[in-house]
């Protein structure tokens, strides 16, 4: 239990040190939180199915791994991460600033 508490403290420190601030940070953390919660619910469902049926559903595990760690999931995190980079640290992601400058 102590190891989990240490890991959570280290995780909180790393999240606090993110250079992303404001609404983009909220969007990123919300997306990551939903991603983690959905994965935990799916794994919980697989464990409940194993408990009641006594059989491992290998097809469901394979589908989960294929969808969860597939190209689309990794690309979604990559695109969101790239879109939320704020190099000049003014609170607006650089991608949004470029659009505003071009339209003005």
PDB file of C-alpha atoms in Angstrom:
ATOM      1  CA  UNK A   1       0.000   0.000   0.000  1.00  0.00           C
ATOM      2  CA  UNK A   2       2.898   2.311   0.740  1.00  0.00           C
ATOM      3  CA  UNK A   3       4.280   1.793  -2.781  1.00  0.00           C
ATOM      4  CA  UNK A   4       0.951   2.846  -4.292  1.00  0.00           C
ATOM      5  CA  UNK A   5       0.893   6.001  -2.156  1.00  0.00           C
ATOM      6  CA  UNK A   6       4.434   6.866  -3.252  1.00  0.00           C
ATOM      7  CA  UNK A   7       3.541   6.279  -6.892  1.00  0.00           C
ATOM      8  CA  UNK A   8       0.444   8.507  -6.599  1.00  0.00           C
ATOM      9  CA  UNK A   9       2.489  11.277  -4.955  1.00  0.00           C
ATOM     10  CA  UNK A  10       5.077  11.105  -7.731  1.00  0.00           C
ATOM     11  CA  UNK A  11       2.299  11.121 -10.333  1.00  0.00           C
ATOM     12  CA  UNK A  12       0.715  14.219  -8.762  1.00  0.00           C
ATOM     13  CA  UNK A  13       4.071  16.012  -8.748  1.00  0.00           C
ATOM     14  CA  UNK A  14       4.627  15.216 -12.419  1.00  0.00           C
ATOM     15  CA  UNK A  15       1.139  16.401 -13.376  1.00  0.00           C
ATOM     16  CA  UNK A  16       1.714  19.638 -11.452  1.00  0.00           C
ATOM     17  CA  UNK A  17       4.914  20.222 -13.460  1.00  0.00           C
ATOM     18  CA  UNK A  18       3.167  20.026 -16.844  1.00  0.00           C
ATOM     19  CA  UNK A  19       3.750  23.113 -18.940  1.00  0.00           C
ATOM     20  CA  UNK A  20       0.173  22.941 -20.225  1.00  0.00           C
ATOM     21  CA  UNK A  21      -2.168  25.245 -18.289  1.00  0.00           C
ATOM     22  CA  UNK A  22      -5.826  26.190 -18.327  1.00  0.00           C
ATOM     23  CA  UNK A  23      -8.482  24.601 -20.517  1.00  0.00           C
ATOM     24  CA  UNK A  24      -6.043  22.555 -22.670  1.00  0.00           C
ATOM     25  CA  UNK A  25      -4.696  20.909 -19.524  1.00  0.00           C
ATOM     26  CA  UNK A  26      -8.239  20.135 -18.388  1.00  0.00           C
ATOM     27  CA  UNK A  27      -9.034  18.583 -21.787  1.00  0.00           C
ATOM     28  CA  UNK A  28      -5.894  16.464 -21.758  1.00  0.00           C
ATOM     29  CA  UNK A  29      -6.418  15.207 -18.206  1.00  0.00           C
ATOM     30  CA  UNK A  30     -10.113  14.534 -18.884  1.00  0.00           C
ATOM     31  CA  UNK A  31      -9.287  12.527 -22.009  1.00  0.00           C
ATOM     32  CA  UNK A  32      -6.602  10.539 -20.177  1.00  0.00           C
ATOM     33  CA  UNK A  33      -8.919   9.953 -17.207  1.00  0.00           C
ATOM     34  CA  UNK A  34     -11.726   8.660 -19.393  1.00  0.00           C
ATOM     35  CA  UNK A  35      -9.247   6.442 -21.240  1.00  0.00           C
ATOM     36  CA  UNK A  36      -8.044   4.922 -17.952  1.00  0.00           C
ATOM     37  CA  UNK A  37     -11.546   4.510 -16.483  1.00  0.00           C
ATOM     38  CA  UNK A  38     -12.862   2.767 -19.602  1.00  0.00           C
ATOM     39  CA  UNK A  39      -9.884   0.397 -19.579  1.00  0.00           C
ATOM     40  CA  UNK A  40     -10.392  -0.455 -15.917  1.00  0.00           C
ATOM     41  CA  UNK A  41     -14.105  -1.072 -16.466  1.00  0.00           C
ATOM     42  CA  UNK A  42     -13.366  -3.394 -19.378  1.00  0.00           C
ATOM     43  CA  UNK A  43     -10.784  -5.349 -17.392  1.00  0.00           C
ATOM     44  CA  UNK A  44     -13.205  -5.552 -14.452  1.00  0.00           C
ATOM     45  CA  UNK A  45     -15.854  -6.939 -16.791  1.00  0.00           C
ATOM     46  CA  UNK A  46     -13.419  -9.561 -18.077  1.00  0.00           C
ATOM     47  CA  UNK A  47     -12.559 -10.607 -14.515  1.00  0.00           C
ATOM     48  CA  UNK A  48     -16.242 -10.835 -13.551  1.00  0.00           C
ATOM     49  CA  UNK A  49     -16.914 -12.951 -16.637  1.00  0.00           C
ATOM     50  CA  UNK A  50     -13.984 -15.208 -15.703  1.00  0.00           C
ATOM     51  CA  UNK A  51     -15.325 -15.576 -12.161  1.00  0.00           C
ATOM     52  CA  UNK A  52     -18.859 -16.539 -13.217  1.00  0.00           C
ATOM     53  CA  UNK A  53     -18.102 -18.682 -16.277  1.00  0.00           C
ATOM     54  CA  UNK A  54     -14.752 -20.142 -15.267  1.00  0.00           C
ATOM     55  CA  UNK A  55     -13.413 -19.500 -18.782  1.00  0.00           C
ATOM     56  CA  UNK A  56     -11.124 -16.822 -20.129  1.00  0.00           C
ATOM     57  CA  UNK A  57     -12.605 -14.889 -23.036  1.00  0.00           C
ATOM     58  CA  UNK A  58      -9.477 -14.684 -25.199  1.00  0.00           C
ATOM     59  CA  UNK A  59     -11.305 -13.062 -28.100  1.00  0.00           C
ATOM     60  CA  UNK A  60     -12.478 -10.179 -25.875  1.00  0.00           C
ATOM     61  CA  UNK A  61      -8.957  -9.739 -24.498  1.00  0.00           C
ATOM     62  CA  UNK A  62      -7.536  -9.673 -28.016  1.00  0.00           C
ATOM     63  CA  UNK A  63     -10.171  -7.160 -29.135  1.00  0.00           C
ATOM     64  CA  UNK A  64      -9.442  -4.983 -26.099  1.00  0.00           C
ATOM     65  CA  UNK A  65      -5.699  -4.940 -26.735  1.00  0.00           C
ATOM     66  CA  UNK A  66      -6.182  -4.307 -30.457  1.00  0.00           C
ATOM     67  CA  UNK A  67      -8.537  -1.384 -29.897  1.00  0.00           C
ATOM     68  CA  UNK A  68      -6.946   0.102 -26.803  1.00  0.00           C
ATOM     69  CA  UNK A  69      -3.344   0.065 -27.995  1.00  0.00           C
ATOM     70  CA  UNK A  70      -4.061   0.327 -31.702  1.00  0.00           C
ATOM     71  CA  UNK A  71      -2.987   2.995 -34.122  1.00  0.00           C
ATOM     72  CA  UNK A  72      -6.096   5.132 -33.608  1.00  0.00           C
ATOM     73  CA  UNK A  73      -5.709   5.340 -29.822  1.00  0.00           C
ATOM     74  CA  UNK A  74      -2.020   6.166 -29.960  1.00  0.00           C
ATOM     75  CA  UNK A  75      -2.634   8.706 -32.729  1.00  0.00           C
ATOM     76  CA  UNK A  76      -5.381  10.388 -30.693  1.00  0.00           C
ATOM     77  CA  UNK A  77      -2.994  11.001 -27.795  1.00  0.00           C
ATOM     78  CA  UNK A  78      -0.303  12.156 -30.224  1.00  0.00           C
ATOM     79  CA  UNK A  79      -2.587  14.631 -31.981  1.00  0.00           C
ATOM     80  CA  UNK A  80      -3.971  16.009 -28.720  1.00  0.00           C
ATOM     81  CA  UNK A  81      -0.483  16.285 -27.243  1.00  0.00           C
ATOM     82  CA  UNK A  82       0.829  18.065 -30.349  1.00  0.00           C
ATOM     83  CA  UNK A  83      -2.150  20.408 -30.448  1.00  0.00           C
ATOM     84  CA  UNK A  84      -1.688  21.483 -26.829  1.00  0.00           C
ATOM     85  CA  UNK A  85       1.989  22.504 -26.983  1.00  0.00           C
ATOM     86  CA  UNK A  86       2.489  26.052 -25.719  1.00  0.00           C
ATOM     87  CA  UNK A  87       6.108  26.997 -26.414  1.00  0.00           C
ATOM     88  CA  UNK A  88       5.798  30.688 -25.513  1.00  0.00           C
ATOM     89  CA  UNK A  89       3.856  29.869 -22.305  1.00  0.00           C
ATOM     90  CA  UNK A  90       1.152  32.486 -22.796  1.00  0.00           C
ATOM     91  CA  UNK A  91      -1.674  30.078 -21.983  1.00  0.00           C
ATOM     92  CA  UNK A  92      -2.794  29.468 -25.582  1.00  0.00           C
ATOM     93  CA  UNK A  93      -1.615  26.438 -27.529  1.00  0.00           C
ATOM     94  CA  UNK A  94       0.571  27.411 -30.474  1.00  0.00           C
ATOM     95  CA  UNK A  95      -1.752  25.741 -32.979  1.00  0.00           C
ATOM     96  CA  UNK A  96      -4.623  28.014 -31.930  1.00  0.00           C
ATOM     97  CA  UNK A  97      -2.385  31.095 -32.062  1.00  0.00           C
ATOM     98  CA  UNK A  98      -1.352  30.312 -35.645  1.00  0.00           C
ATOM     99  CA  UNK A  99      -4.997  30.176 -36.733  1.00  0.00           C
ATOM    100  CA  UNK A 100      -5.772  33.495 -35.071  1.00  0.00           C
ATOM    101  CA  UNK A 101      -2.755  35.204 -36.689  1.00  0.00           C
ATOM    102  CA  UNK A 102      -3.620  33.899 -40.171  1.00  0.00           C
ATOM    103  CA  UNK A 103      -7.251  35.002 -39.934  1.00  0.00           C
ATOM    104  CA  UNK A 104      -6.355  38.508 -38.682  1.00  0.00           C
TER     105      UNK A 104
END
